[in-house]
CSV table of C-alpha atoms in Angstrom, one decimal:
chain,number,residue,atom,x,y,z
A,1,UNK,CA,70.1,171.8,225.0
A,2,UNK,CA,68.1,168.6,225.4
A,3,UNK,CA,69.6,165.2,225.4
A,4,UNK,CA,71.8,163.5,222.1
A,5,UNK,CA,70.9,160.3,220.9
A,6,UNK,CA,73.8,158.7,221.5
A,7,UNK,CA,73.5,155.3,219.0
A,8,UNK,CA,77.7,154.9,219.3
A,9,UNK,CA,77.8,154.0,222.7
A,10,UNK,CA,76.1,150.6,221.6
A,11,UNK,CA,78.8,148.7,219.7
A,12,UNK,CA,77.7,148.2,215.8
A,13,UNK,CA,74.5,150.1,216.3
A,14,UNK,CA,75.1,152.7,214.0
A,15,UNK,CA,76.2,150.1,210.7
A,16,UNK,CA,73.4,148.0,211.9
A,17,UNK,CA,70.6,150.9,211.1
A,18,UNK,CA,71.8,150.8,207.6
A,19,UNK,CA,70.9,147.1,207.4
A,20,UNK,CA,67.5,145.4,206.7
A,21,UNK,CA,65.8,144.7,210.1
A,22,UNK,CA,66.9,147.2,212.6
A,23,UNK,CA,65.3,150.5,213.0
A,24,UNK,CA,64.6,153.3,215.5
A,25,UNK,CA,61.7,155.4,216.3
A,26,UNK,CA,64.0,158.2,217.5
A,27,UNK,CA,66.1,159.2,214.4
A,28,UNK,CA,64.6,160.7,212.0
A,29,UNK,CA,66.1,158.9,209.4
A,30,UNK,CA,64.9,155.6,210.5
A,31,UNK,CA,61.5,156.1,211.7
A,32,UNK,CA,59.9,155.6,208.6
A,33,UNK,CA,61.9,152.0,207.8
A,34,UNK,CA,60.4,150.8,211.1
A,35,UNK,CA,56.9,151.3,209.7
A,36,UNK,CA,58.3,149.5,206.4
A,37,UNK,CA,60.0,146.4,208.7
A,38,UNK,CA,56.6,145.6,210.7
A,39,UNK,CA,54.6,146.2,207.1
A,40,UNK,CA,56.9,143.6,205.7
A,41,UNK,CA,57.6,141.4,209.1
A,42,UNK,CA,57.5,137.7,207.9
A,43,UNK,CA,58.3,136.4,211.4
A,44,UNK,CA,61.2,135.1,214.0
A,45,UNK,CA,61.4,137.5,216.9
A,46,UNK,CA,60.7,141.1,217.1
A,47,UNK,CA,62.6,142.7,219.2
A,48,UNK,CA,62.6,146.3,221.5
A,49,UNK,CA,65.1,147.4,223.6
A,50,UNK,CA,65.5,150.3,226.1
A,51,UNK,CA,68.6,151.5,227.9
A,52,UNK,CA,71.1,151.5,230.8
A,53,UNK,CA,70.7,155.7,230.2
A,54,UNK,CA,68.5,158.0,230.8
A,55,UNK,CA,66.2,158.6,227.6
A,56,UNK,CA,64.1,161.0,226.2
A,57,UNK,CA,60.8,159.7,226.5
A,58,UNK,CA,61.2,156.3,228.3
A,59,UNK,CA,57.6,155.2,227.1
A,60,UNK,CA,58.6,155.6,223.5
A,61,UNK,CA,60.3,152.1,222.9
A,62,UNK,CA,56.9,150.6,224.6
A,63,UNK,CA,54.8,152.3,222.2
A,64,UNK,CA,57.0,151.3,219.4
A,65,UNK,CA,56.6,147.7,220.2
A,66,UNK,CA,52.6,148.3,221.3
A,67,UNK,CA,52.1,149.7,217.4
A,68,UNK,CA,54.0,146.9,216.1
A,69,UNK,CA,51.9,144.2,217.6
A,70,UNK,CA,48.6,146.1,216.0
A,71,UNK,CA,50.3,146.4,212.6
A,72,UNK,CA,51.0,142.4,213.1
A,73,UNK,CA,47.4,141.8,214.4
A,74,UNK,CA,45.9,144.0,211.4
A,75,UNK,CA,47.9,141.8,208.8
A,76,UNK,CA,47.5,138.5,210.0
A,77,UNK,CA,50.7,137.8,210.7
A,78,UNK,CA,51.1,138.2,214.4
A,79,UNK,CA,51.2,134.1,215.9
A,80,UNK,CA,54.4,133.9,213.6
A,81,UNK,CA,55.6,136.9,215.7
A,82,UNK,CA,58.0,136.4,218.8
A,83,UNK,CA,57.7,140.2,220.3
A,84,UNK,CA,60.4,140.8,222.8
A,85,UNK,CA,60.9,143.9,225.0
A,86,UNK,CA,64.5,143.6,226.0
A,87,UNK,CA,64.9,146.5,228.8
A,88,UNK,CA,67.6,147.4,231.3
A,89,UNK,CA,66.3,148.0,233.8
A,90,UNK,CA,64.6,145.2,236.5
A,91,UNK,CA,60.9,145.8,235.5
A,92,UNK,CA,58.9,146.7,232.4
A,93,UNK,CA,58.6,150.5,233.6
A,94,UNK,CA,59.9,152.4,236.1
A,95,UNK,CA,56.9,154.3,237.6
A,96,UNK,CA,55.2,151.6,240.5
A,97,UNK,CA,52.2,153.2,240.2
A,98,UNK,CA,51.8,152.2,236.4
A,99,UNK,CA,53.6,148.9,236.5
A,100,UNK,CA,50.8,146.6,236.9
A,101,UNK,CA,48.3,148.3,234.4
A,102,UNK,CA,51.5,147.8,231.9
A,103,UNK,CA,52.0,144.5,232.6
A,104,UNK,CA,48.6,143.7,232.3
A,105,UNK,CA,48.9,145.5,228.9
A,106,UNK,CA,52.3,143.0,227.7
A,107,UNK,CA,50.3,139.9,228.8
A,108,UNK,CA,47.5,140.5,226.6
A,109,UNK,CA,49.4,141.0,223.7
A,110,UNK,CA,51.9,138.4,224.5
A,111,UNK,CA,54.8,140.4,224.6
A,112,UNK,CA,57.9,138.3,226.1
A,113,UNK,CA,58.9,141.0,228.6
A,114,UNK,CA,62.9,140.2,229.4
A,115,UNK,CA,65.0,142.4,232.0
A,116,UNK,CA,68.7,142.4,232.1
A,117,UNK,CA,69.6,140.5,229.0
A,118,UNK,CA,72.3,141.2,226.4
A,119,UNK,CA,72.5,138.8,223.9
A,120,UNK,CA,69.1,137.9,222.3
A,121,UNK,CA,68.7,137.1,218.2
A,122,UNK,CA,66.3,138.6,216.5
A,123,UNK,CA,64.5,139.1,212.4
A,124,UNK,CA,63.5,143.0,213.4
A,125,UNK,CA,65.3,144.6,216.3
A,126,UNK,CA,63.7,148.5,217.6
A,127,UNK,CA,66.6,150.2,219.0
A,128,UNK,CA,66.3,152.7,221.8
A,129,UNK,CA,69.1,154.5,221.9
A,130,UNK,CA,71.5,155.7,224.9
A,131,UNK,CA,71.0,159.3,225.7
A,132,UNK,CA,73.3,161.9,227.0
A,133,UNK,CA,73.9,165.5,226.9
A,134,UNK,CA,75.9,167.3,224.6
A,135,UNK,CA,79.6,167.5,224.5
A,136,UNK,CA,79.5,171.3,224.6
A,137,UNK,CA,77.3,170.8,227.7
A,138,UNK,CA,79.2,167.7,229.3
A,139,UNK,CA,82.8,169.4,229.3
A,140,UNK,CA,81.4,172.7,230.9
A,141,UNK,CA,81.5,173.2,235.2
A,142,UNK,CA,77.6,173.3,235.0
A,143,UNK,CA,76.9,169.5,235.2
A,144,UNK,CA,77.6,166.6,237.7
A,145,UNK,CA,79.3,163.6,237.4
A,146,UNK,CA,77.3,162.1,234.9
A,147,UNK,CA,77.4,165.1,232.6
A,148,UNK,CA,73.9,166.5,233.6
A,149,UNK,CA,73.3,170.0,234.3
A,150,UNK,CA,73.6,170.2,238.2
A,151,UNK,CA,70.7,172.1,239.6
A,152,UNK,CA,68.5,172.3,242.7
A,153,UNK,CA,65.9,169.8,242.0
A,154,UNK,CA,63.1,172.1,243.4
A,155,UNK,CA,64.1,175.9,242.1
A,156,UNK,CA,65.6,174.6,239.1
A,157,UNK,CA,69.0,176.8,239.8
A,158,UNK,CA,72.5,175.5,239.2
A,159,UNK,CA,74.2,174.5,242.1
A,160,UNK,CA,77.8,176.4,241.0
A,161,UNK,CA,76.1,179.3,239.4
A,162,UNK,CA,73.0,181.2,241.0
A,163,UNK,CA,72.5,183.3,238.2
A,164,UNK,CA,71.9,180.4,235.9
A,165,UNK,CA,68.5,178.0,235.6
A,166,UNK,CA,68.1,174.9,233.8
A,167,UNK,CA,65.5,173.3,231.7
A,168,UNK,CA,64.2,170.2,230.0
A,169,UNK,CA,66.1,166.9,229.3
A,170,UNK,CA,69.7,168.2,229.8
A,171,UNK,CA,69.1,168.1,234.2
A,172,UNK,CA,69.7,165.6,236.5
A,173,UNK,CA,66.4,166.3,237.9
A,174,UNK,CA,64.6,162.7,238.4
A,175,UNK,CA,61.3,163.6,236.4
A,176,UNK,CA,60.7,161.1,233.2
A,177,UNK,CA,62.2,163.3,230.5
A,178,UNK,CA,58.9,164.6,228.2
A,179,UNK,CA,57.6,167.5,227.1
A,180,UNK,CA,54.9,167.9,229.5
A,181,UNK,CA,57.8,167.8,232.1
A,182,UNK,CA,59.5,171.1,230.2
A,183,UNK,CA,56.5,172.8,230.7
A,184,UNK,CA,56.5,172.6,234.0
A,185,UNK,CA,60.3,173.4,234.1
A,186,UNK,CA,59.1,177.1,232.2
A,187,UNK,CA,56.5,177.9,234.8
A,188,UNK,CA,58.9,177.3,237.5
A,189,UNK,CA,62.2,179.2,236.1
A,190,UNK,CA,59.8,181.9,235.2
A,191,UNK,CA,59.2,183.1,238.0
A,192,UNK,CA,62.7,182.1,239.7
A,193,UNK,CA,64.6,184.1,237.1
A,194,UNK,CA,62.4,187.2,237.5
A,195,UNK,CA,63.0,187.1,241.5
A,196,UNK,CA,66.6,186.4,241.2
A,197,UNK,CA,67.1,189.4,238.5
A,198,UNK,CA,65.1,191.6,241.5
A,199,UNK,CA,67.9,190.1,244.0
A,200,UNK,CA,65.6,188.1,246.0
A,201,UNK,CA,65.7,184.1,246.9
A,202,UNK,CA,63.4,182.0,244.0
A,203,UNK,CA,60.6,180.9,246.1
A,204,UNK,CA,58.6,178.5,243.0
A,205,UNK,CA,59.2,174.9,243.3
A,206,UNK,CA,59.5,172.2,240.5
A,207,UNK,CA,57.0,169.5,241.9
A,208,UNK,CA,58.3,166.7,239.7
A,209,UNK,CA,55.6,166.5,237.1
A,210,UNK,CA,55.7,164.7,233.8
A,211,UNK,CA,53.4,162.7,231.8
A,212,UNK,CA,53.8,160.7,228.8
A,213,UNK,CA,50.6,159.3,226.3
A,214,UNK,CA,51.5,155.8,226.4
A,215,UNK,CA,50.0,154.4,223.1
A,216,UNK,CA,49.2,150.5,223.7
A,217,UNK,CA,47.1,149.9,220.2
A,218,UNK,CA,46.1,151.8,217.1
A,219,UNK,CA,43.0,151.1,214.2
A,220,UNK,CA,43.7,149.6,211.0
A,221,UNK,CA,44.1,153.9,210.3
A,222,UNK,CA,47.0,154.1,212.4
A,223,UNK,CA,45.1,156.1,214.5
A,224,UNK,CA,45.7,155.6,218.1
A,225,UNK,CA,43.0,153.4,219.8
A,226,UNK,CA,43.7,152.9,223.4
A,227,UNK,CA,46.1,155.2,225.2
A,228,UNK,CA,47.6,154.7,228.8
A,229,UNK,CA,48.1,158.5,230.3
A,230,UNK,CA,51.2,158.2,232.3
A,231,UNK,CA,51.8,161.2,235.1
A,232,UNK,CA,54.1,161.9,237.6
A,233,UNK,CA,54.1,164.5,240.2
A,234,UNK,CA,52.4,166.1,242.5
A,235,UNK,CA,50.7,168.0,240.1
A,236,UNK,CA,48.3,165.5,239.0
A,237,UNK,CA,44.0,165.8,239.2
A,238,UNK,CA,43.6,162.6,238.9
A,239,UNK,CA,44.7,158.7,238.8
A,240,UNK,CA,44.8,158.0,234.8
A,241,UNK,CA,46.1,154.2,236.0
A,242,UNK,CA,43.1,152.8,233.4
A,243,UNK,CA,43.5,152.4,229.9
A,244,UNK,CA,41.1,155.1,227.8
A,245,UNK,CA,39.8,154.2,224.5
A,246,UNK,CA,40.4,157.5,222.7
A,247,UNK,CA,39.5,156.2,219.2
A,248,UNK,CA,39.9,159.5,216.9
A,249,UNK,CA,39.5,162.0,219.4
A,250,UNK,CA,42.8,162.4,220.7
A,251,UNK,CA,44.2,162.4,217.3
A,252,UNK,CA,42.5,164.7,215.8
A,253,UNK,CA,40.9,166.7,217.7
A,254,UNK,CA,43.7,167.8,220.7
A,255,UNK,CA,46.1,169.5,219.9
A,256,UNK,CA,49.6,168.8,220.9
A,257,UNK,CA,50.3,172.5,222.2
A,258,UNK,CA,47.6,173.3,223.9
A,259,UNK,CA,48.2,173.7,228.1
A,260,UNK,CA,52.6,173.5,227.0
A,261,UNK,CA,53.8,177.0,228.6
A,262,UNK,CA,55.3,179.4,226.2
A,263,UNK,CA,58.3,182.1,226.7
């Protein structure tokens, strides 16, 4: 099922989308005006906000902000800019690992980096929304007390019904909530199911793994220019902790799809 954004449990949110100056990567009926507000950005303070929720994505309001201070740069415009990344949390990001290469990535672009705030004015405010699942998922014995779907945090089954596996955002599982991370959910309940169906124990383990392209600049294209790899899990090869200048490559020659496990 995924998660629902949930813009109405932040008071006003919804009427203010409709008014110049507030936008949101995440709909997609305001994604587009976002591009329009830092096009036409005259300056005052730019401000990007994340969550007391989980979210899909929890990179996504940094990138927002991150593109936004290239679009600024590209026009000229970016010393009348205050940006702000207003977040609810009681550091930039959540992963340790990836803290100090992100913080190192705010100070260069002078991004005022505030944690625990609630009242802050601003000329363009980026909202990132509130998540939770579904109401047809949230009333159902399935979930825990926070309306996720229950489940063993290593086979991926429900803890109330054996028969029944979850996957994706709509878990309480404590993996970032990306796509990468639903792959890794499929490989798991794939074989789990199958076992279970044959009336034995599932024996695969979800190891946690997520990642999330972190996009800290783009070219005057739009194309992305440097990209932080975020991963999580004890999955990963390698420590992608260092910036990589991908230039076009990443854009146009990866496909999204590739390496995502399919059912």
């Amino acid at each position: 099922m995924g998660d629902q954004l949930r813009y109405d449990m932040i008071k006003g949110a919804k009427e203010a989308l409709e008014t110049p100056g507030v936008c949101s990567n995440y709909s997609p009926f305001y994604v587009e005006k976002h591009y329009k507000e830092a096009m036409n950005f005259k300056g005052g303070n730019a401000v990007y906000t994340f969550p007391n929720t989980p979210i899909k994505c929890a990179g996504a309001p940094q990138k927002a902000c991150y593109i936004t201070d290239s679009i600024l740069r590209q026009r000229g415009v970016r010393d009348k800019a205050h940006m702000i990344y207003a977040t609810s949390l009681k550091r930039l990001f959540g992963i340790e690992s990836y803290l100090k290469s992100l913080e190192k990535v705010a100070r260069e672009k002078d991004i005022d980096v505030r944690t625990r705030r609630n009242s802050i004015e601003y000329s363009l405010l980026h909202i990132g929304p509130p998540c939770s699942t579904p109401k047809a998922l949230r009333t159902l014995e399935l979930v825990d007390k926070n309306g996720f779907m229950d489940v063993d945090v290593g086979s991926l089954q429900s803890k109330n019904f054996p028969n029944v596996f979850g996957v994706g955002d709509c878990m309480n599982t404590p993996n970032a909530k990306t796509a990468a991370a639903v792959s890794s959910h499929l490989k798991t309940i794939k074989r789990n199911l199958w076992q279970v169906m044959q009336g034995k124990t599932p024996s695969m383990q979800y190891g946690g793994y997520a990642s999330c392209p972190l996009v800290v600049s783009t070219n005057r294209f739009g194309i992305f220019h440097e990209v932080l790899i975020v991963e999580r899990g004890n999955m990963i090869g390698a420590d992608s902790n260092d910036r990589m200048a991908t230039l076009e490559l990443l854009d146009e020659d990866a496909k999204p799809t590739e390496g995502i496990e399919k059912v």
